[in-house]
mmCIF file of C-alpha atoms in Angstrom:
data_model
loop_
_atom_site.group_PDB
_atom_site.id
_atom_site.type_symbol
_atom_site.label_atom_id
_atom_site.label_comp_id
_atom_site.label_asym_id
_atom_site.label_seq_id
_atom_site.Cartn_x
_atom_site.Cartn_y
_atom_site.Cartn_z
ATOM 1 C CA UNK A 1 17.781 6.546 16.842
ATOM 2 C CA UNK A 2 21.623 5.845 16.503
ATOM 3 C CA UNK A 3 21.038 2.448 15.215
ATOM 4 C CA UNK A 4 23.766 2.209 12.548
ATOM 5 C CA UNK A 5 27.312 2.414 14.415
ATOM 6 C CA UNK A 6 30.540 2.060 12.066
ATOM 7 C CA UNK A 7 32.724 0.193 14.158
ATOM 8 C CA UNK A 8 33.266 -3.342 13.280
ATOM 9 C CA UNK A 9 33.057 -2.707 9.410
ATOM 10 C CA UNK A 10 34.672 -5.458 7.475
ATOM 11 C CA UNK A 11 36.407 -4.659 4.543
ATOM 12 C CA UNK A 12 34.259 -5.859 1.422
ATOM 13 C CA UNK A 13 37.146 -8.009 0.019
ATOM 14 C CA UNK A 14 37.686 -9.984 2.537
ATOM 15 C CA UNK A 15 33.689 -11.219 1.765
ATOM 16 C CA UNK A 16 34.228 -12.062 -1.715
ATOM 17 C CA UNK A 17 36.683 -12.909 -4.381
ATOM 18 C CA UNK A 18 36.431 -11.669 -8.069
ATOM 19 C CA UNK A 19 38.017 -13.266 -11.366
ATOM 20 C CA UNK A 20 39.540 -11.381 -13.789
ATOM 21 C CA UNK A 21 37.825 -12.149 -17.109
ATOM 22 C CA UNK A 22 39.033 -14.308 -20.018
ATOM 23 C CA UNK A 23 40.111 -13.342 -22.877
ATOM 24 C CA UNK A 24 37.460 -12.882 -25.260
ATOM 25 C CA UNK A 25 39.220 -15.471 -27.984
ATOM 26 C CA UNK A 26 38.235 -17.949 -25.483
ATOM 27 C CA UNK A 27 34.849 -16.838 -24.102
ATOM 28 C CA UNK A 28 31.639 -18.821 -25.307
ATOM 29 C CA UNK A 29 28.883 -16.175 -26.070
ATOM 30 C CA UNK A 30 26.352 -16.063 -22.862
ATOM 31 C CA UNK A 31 23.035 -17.555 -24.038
ATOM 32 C CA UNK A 32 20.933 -14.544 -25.379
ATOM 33 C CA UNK A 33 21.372 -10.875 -25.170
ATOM 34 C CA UNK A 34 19.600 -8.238 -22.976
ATOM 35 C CA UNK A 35 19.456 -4.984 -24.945
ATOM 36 C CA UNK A 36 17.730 -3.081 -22.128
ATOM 37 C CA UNK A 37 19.571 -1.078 -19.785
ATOM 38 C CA UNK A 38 19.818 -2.625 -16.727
ATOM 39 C CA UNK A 39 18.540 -0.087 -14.081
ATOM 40 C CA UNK A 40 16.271 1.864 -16.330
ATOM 41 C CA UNK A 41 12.726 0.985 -15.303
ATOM 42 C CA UNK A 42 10.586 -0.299 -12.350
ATOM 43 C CA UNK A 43 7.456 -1.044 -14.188
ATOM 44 C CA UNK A 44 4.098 -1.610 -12.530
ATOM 45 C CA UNK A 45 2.231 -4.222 -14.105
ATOM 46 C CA UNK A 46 -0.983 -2.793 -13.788
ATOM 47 C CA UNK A 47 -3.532 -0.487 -11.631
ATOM 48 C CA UNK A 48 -4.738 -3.171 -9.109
ATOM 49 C CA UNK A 49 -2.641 -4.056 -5.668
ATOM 50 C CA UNK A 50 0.944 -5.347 -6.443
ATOM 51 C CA UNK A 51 0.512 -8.384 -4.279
ATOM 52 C CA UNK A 52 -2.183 -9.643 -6.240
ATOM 53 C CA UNK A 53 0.253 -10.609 -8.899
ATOM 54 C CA UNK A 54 2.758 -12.193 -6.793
ATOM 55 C CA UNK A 55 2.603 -16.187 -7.846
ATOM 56 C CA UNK A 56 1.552 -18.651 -6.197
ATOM 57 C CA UNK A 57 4.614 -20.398 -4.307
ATOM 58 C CA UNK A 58 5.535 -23.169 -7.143
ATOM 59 C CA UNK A 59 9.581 -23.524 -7.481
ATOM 60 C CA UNK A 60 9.870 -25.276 -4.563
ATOM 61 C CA UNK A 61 7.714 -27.852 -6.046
ATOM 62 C CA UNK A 62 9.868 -28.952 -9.003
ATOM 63 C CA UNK A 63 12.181 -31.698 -8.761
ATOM 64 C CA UNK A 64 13.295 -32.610 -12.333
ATOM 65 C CA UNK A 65 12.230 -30.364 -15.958
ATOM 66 C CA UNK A 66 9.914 -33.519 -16.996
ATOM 67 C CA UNK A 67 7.294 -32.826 -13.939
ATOM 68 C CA UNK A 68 5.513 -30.531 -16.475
ATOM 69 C CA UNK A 69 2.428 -29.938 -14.492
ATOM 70 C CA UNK A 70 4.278 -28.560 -11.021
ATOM 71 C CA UNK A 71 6.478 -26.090 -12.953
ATOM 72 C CA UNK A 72 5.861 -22.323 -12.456
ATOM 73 C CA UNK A 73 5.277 -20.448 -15.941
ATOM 74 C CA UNK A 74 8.942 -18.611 -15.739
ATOM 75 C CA UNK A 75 10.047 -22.228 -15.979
ATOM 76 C CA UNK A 76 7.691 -23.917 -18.708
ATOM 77 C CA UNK A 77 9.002 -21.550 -21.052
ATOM 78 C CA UNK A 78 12.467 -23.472 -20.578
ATOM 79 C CA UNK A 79 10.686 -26.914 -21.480
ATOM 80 C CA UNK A 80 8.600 -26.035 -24.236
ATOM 81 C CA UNK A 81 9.436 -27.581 -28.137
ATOM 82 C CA UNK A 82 11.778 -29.460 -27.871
ATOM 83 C CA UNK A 83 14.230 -27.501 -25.811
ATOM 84 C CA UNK A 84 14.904 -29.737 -23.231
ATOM 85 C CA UNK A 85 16.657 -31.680 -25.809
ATOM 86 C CA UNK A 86 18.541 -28.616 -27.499
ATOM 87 C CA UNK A 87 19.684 -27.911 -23.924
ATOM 88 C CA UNK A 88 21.362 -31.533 -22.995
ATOM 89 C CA UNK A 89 23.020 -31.134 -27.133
ATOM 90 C CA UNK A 90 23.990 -27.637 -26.281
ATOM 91 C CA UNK A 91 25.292 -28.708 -22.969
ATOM 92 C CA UNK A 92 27.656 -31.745 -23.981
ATOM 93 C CA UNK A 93 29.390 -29.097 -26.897
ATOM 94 C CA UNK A 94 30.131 -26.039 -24.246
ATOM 95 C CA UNK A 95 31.607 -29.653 -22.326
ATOM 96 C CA UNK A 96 33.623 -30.990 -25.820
ATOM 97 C CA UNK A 97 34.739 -27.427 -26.387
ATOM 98 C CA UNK A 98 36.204 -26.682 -22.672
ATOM 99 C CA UNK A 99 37.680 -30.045 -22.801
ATOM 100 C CA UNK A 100 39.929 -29.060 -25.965
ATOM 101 C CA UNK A 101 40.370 -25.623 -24.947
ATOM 102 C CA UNK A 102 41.442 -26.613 -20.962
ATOM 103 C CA UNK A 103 45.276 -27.401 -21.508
ATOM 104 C CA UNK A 104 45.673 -23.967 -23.324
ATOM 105 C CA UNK A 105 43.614 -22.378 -20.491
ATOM 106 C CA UNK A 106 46.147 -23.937 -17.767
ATOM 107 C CA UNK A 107 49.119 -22.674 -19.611
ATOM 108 C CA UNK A 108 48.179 -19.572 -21.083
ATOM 109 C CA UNK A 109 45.768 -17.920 -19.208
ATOM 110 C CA UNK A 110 47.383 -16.334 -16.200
ATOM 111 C CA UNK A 111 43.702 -16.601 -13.673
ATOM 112 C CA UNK A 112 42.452 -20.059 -14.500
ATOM 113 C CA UNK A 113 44.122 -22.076 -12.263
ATOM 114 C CA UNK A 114 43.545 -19.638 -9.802
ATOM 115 C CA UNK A 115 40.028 -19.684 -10.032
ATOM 116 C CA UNK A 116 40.072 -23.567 -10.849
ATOM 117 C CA UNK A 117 41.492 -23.419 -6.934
ATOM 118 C CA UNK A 118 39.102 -21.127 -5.716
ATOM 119 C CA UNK A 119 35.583 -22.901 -6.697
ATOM 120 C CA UNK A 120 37.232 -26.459 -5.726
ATOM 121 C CA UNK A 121 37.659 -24.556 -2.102
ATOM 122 C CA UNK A 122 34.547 -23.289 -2.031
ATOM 123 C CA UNK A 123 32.861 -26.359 -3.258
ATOM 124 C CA UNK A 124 34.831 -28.497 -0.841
ATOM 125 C CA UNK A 125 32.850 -26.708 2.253
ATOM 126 C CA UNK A 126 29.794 -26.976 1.556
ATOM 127 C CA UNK A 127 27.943 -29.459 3.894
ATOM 128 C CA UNK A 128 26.131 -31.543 1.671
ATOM 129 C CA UNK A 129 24.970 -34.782 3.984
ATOM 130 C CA UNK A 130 21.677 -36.076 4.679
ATOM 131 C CA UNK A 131 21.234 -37.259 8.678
ATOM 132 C CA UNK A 132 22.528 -40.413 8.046
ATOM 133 C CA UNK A 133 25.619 -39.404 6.717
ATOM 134 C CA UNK A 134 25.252 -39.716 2.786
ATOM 135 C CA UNK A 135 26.072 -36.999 0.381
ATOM 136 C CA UNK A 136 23.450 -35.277 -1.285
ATOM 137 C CA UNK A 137 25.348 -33.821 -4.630
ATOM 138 C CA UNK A 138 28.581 -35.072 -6.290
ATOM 139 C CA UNK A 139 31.117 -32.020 -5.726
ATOM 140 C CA UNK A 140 32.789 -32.784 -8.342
ATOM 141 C CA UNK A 141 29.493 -31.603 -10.425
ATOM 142 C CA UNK A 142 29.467 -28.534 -8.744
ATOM 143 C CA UNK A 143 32.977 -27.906 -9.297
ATOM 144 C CA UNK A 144 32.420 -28.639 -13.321
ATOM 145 C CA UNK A 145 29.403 -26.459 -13.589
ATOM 146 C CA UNK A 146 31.008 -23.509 -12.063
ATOM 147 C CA UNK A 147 34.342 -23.893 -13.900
ATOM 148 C CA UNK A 148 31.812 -24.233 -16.968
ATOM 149 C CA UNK A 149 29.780 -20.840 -16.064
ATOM 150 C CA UNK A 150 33.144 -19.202 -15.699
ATOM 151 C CA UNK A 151 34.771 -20.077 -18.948
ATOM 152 C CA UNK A 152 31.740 -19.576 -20.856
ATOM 153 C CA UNK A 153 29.517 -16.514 -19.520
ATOM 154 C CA UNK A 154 30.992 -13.325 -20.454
ATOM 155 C CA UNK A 155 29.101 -11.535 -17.504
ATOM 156 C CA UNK A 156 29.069 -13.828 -14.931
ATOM 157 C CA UNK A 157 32.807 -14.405 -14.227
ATOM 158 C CA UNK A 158 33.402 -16.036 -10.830
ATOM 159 C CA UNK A 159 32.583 -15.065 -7.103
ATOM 160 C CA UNK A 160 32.691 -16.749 -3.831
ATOM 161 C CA UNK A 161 29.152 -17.322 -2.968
ATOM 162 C CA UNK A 162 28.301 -19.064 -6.640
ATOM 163 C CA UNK A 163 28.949 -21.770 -4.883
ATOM 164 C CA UNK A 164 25.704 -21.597 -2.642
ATOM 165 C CA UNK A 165 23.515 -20.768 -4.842
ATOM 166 C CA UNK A 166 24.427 -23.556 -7.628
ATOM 167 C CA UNK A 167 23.750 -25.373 -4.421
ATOM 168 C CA UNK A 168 20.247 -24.626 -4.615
ATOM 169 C CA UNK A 169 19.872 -25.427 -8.168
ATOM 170 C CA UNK A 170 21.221 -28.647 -7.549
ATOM 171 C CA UNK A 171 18.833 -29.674 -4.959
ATOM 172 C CA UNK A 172 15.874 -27.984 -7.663
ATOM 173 C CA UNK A 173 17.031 -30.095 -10.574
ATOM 174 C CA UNK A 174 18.849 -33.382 -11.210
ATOM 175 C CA UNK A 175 20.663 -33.341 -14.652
ATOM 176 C CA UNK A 176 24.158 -31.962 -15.167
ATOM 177 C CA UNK A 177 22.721 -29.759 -17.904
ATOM 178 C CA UNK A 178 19.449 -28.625 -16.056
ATOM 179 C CA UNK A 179 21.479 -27.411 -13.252
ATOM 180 C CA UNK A 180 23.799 -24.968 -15.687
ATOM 181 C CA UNK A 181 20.908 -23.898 -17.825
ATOM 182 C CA UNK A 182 19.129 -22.926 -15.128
ATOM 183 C CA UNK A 183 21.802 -21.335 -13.352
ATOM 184 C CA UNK A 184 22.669 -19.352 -16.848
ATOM 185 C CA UNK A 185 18.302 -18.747 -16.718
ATOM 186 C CA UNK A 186 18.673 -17.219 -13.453
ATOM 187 C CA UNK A 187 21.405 -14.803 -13.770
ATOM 188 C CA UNK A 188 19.988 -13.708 -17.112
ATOM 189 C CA UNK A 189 16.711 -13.430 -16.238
ATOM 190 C CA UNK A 190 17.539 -11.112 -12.948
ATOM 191 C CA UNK A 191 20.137 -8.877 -15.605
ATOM 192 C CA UNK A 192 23.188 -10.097 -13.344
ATOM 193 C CA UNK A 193 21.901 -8.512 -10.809
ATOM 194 C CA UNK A 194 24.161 -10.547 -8.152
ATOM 195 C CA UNK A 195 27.633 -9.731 -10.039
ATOM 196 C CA UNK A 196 29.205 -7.407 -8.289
ATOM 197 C CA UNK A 197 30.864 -5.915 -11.272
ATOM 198 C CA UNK A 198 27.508 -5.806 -13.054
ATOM 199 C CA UNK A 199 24.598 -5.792 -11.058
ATOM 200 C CA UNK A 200 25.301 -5.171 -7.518
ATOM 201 C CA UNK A 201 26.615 -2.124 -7.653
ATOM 202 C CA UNK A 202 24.157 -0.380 -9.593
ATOM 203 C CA UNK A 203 21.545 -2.046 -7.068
ATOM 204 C CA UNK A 204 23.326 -0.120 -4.650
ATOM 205 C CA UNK A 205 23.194 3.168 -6.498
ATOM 206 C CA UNK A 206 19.496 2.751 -6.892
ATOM 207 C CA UNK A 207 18.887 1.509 -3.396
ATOM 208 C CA UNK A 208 20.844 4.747 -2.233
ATOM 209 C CA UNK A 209 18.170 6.952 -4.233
ATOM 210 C CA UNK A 210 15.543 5.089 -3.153
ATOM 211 C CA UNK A 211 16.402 5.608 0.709
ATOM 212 C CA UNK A 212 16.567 9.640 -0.066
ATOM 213 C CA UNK A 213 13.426 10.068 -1.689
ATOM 214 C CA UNK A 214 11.585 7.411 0.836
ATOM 215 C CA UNK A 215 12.931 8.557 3.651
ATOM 216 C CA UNK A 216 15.506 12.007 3.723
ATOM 217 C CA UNK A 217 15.796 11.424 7.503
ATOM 218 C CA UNK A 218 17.010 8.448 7.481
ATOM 219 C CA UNK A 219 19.169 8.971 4.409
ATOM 220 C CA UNK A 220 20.967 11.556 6.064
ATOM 221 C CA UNK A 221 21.482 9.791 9.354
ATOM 222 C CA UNK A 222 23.040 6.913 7.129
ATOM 223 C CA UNK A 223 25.029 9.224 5.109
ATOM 224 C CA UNK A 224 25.967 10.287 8.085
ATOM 225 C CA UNK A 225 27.603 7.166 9.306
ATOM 226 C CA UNK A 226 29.418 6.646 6.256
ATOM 227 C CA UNK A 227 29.003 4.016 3.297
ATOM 228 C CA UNK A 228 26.526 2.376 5.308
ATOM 229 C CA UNK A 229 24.226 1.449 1.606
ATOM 230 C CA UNK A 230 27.978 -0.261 0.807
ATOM 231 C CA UNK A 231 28.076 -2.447 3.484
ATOM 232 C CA UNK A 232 24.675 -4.077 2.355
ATOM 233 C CA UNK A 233 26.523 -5.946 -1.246
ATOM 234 C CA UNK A 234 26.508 -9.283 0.269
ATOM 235 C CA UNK A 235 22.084 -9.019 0.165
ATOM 236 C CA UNK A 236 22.869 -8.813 -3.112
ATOM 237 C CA UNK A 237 25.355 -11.216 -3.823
ATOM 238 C CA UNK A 238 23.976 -13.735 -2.859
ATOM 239 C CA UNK A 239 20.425 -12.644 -3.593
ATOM 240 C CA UNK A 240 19.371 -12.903 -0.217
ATOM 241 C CA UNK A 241 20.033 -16.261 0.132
ATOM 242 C CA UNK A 242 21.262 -15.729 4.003
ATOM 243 C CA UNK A 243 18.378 -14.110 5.243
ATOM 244 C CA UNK A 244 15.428 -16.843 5.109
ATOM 245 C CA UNK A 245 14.854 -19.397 7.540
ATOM 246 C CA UNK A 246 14.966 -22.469 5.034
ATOM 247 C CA UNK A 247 15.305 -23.137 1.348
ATOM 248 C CA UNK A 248 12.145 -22.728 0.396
ATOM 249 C CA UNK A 249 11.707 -19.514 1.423
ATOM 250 C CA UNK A 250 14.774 -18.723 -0.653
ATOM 251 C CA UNK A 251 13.415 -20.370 -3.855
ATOM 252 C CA UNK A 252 10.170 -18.440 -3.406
ATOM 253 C CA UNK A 253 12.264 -15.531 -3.284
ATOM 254 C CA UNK A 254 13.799 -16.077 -6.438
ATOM 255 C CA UNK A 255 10.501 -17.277 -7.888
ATOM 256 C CA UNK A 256 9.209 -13.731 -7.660
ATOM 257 C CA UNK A 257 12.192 -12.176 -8.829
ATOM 258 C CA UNK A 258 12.472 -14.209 -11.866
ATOM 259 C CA UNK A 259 8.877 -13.508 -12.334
ATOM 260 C CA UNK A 260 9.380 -9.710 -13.333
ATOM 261 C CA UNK A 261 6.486 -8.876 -10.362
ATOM 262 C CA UNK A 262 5.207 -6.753 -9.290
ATOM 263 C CA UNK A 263 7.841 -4.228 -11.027
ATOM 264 C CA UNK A 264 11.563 -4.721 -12.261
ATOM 265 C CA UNK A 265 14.152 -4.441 -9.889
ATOM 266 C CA UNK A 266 12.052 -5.711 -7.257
ATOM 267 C CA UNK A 267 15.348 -6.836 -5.218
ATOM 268 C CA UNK A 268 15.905 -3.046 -4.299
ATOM 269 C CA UNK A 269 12.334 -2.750 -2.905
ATOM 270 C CA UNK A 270 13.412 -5.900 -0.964
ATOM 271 C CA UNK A 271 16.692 -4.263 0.116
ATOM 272 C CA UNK A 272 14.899 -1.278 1.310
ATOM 273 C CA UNK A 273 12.005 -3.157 3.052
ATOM 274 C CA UNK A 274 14.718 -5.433 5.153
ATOM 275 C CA UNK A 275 16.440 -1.980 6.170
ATOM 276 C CA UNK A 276 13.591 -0.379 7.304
ATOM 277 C CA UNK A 277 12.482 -3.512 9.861
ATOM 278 C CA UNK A 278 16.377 -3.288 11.042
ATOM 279 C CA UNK A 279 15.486 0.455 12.102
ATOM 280 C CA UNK A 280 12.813 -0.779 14.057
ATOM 281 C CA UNK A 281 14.898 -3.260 15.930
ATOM 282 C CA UNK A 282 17.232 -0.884 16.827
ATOM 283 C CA UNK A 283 20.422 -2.811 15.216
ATOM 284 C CA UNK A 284 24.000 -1.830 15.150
ATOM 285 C CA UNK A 285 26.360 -1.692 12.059
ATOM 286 C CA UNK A 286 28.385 -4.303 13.004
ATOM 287 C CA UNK A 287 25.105 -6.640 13.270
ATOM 288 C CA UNK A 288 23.495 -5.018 10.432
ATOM 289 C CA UNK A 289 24.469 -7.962 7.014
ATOM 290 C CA UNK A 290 24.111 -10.586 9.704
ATOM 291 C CA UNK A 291 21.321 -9.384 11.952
ATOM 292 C CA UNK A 292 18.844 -10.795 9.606
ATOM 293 C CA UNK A 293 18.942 -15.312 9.031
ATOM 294 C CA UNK A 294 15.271 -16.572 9.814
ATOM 295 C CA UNK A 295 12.604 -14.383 7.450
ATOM 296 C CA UNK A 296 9.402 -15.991 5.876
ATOM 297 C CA UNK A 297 9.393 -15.032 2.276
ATOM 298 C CA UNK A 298 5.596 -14.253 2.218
ATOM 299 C CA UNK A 299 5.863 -11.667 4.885
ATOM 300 C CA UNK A 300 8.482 -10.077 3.343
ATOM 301 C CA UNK A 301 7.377 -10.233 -0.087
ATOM 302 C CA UNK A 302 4.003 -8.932 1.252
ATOM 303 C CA UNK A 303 6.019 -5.611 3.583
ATOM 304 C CA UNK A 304 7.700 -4.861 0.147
ATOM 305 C CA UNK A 305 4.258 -4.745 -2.012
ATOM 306 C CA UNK A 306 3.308 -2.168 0.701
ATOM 307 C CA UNK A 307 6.524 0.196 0.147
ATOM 308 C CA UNK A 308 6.534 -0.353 -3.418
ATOM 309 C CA UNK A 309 2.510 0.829 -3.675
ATOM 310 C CA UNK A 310 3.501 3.660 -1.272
ATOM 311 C CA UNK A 311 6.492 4.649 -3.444
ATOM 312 C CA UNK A 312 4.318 4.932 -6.750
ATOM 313 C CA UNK A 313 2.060 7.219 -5.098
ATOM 314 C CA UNK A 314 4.149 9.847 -4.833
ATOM 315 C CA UNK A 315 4.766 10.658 -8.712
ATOM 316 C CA UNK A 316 4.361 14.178 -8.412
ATOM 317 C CA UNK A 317 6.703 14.821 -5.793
ATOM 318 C CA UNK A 318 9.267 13.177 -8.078
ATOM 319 C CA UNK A 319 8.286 13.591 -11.409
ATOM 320 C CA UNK A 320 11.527 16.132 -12.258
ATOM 321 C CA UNK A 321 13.801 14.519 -9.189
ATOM 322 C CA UNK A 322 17.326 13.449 -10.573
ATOM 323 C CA UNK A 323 19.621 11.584 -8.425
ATOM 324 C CA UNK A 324 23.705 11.671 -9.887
ATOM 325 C CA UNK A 325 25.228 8.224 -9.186
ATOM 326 C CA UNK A 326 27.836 7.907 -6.621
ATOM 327 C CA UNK A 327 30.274 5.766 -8.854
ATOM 328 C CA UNK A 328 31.691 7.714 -11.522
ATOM 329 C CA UNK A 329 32.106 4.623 -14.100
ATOM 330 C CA UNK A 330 28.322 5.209 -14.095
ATOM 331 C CA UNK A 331 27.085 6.593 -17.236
ATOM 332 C CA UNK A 332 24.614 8.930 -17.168
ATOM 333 C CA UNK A 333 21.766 10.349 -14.393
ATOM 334 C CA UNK A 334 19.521 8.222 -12.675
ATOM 335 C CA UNK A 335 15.799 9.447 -13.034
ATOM 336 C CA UNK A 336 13.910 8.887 -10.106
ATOM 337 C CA UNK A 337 10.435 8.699 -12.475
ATOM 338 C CA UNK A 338 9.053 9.627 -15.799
ATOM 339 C CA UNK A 339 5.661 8.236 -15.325
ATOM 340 C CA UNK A 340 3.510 6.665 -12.945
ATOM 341 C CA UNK A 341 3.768 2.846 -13.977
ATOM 342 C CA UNK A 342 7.442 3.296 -15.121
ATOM 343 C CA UNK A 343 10.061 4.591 -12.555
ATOM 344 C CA UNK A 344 13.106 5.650 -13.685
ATOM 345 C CA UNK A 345 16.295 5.723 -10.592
#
């Protein structure tokens, strides 16, 4: 079926803003250091069903890091020895050393104060009221922690949309310092998987393989239609945070991705999964980033399992399949897979 029309494509700028990055004299090392390739592997955990080691739902549960017993394992880990202390001490010295560094950032650093402008704009729309009226986060928090994140993370930088998901955070955690580590926990536990610099494109180079091998049909009625796979970077940015029907099924979401299971880069499955029920419903182009706002989590997580159990049965078919990326800056070939618990696109 025609159900992917180009007309009404919006121009992916106009959806996002990116920073240019600091210098590094003045960039605070990010906490930790992945050494593995982001899009190498999707690794199956294990023979048995994928869904069986989804978690049970459990971030939606946690409202501060001392509720020990409620917090899902991804989290204890953050908790454990002592560290909740090391991250309030580590905390308050990122905040001394901004504070002396900010004048020099203001006058010498051409993209500060621009981005200083853009997160107190961003900030300053969010709808943060309960009924009666009363605000539900200080803005001015926000506005630090981003500022923070930016100054700080070498990968991370600053995009519109950081905004809403800190958001999230916020209403997961209460201290100042909870809310950044976590944030920092998030985007390097998922490999900056939501930076469009970083992460979103090569989901989108992977996602693109993973709709040719799945399904050539389709793939070439997308291709087709032009950079239809494109369109689809604000999923990512925003790790799907537009697509669920409340905030809990967002945080479930995340809980899974942060997880690891059932198999690493579990968001492309996802991305994949949500395109195939939009070819069942038959939706235009124009529709097709905002077609989808009121998911359950579970269902989807569950349709995904499916594809992703379907996908690893077919090792022999692409056992020697390479797929060439479509950005040049990529290095390298994609492998589609090199075993049957570790696929390689």
């Amino acid at each position: 079926p025609n159900i992917l029309s180009p007309h009404g494509q919006k121009e992916i700028s106009a959806s996002t803003r990116n920073s240019q990055p600091l210098d590094c004299a003045v960039r605070a090392s990010p906490i930790g250091h992945c050494t593995t390739l982001w899009g190498s592997t999707m690794e199956a955990r294990n023979s048995d069903p994928c869904a069986t080691h989804i978690p049970e739902p459990g971030l939606k549960k946690v409202r501060c890091f001392s509720e020990f017993s409620h917090l899902p394992h991804w989290l204890l880990s953050l908790v454990i020895s002592g560290s909740l202390l090391l991250c309030r001490k580590s905390y308050e010295s990122l905040c001394n050393m901004y504070t002396k560094i900010e004048p020099l950032l203001e006058t010498e650093h051409r993209d500060f104060t621009e981005v200083q402008n853009f997160i107190q704009s961003d900030v300053q729309r969010l709808y943060i009221k309960d009924a009666q009226g009363n605000s539900l986060v200080d803005k001015k928090q926000l506005e630090k922690i981003l500022l923070l994140n930016y100054v700080c993370n070498l990968n991370a930088e600053y995009q519109q949309g950081f905004h809403e998901m800190l958001l999230l955070f916020r209403l997961l955690v209460e201290k100042e310092h909870e809310i950044y580590w976590l944030f920092q926990f998030f985007l390097q536990k998922t490999e900056n998987s939501c930076i469009i610099n970083v992460g979103v494109q090569k989901n989108l180079v992977i996602l693109k393989a993973l709709i040719a091998f799945m399904d050539p049909i389709f793939a070439k009625h997308l291709e087709s239609k032009g950079e239809v796979v494109l369109s689809l970077f604000p999923w990512f940015c925003l790790f799907f945070q537009r697509v669920f029907k409340s905030f809990e099924d967002v945080w479930r979401m995340w809980e899974v991705f942060l997880t690891g299971h059932p198999c690493k880069n579990f968001q492309v499955i996802i991305a994949y999964t949500m395109l195939q029920m939009l070819m069942l419903s038959s939706v235009f182009f124009n529709q097709l980033c905002h077609s989808i706002v009121d998911l359950d989590a579970d269902d989807l997580i569950a349709r995904a399992c499916n594809i992703y159990e379907l996908f690893l049965k077919h090792e022999d078919k692409v056992k020697n399949s390479t797929v060439v990326p479509c950005n040049g800056d990529l290095e390298g070939m994609i492998l589609m897979i090199s075993h049957a618990r570790s696929v390689n696109l």
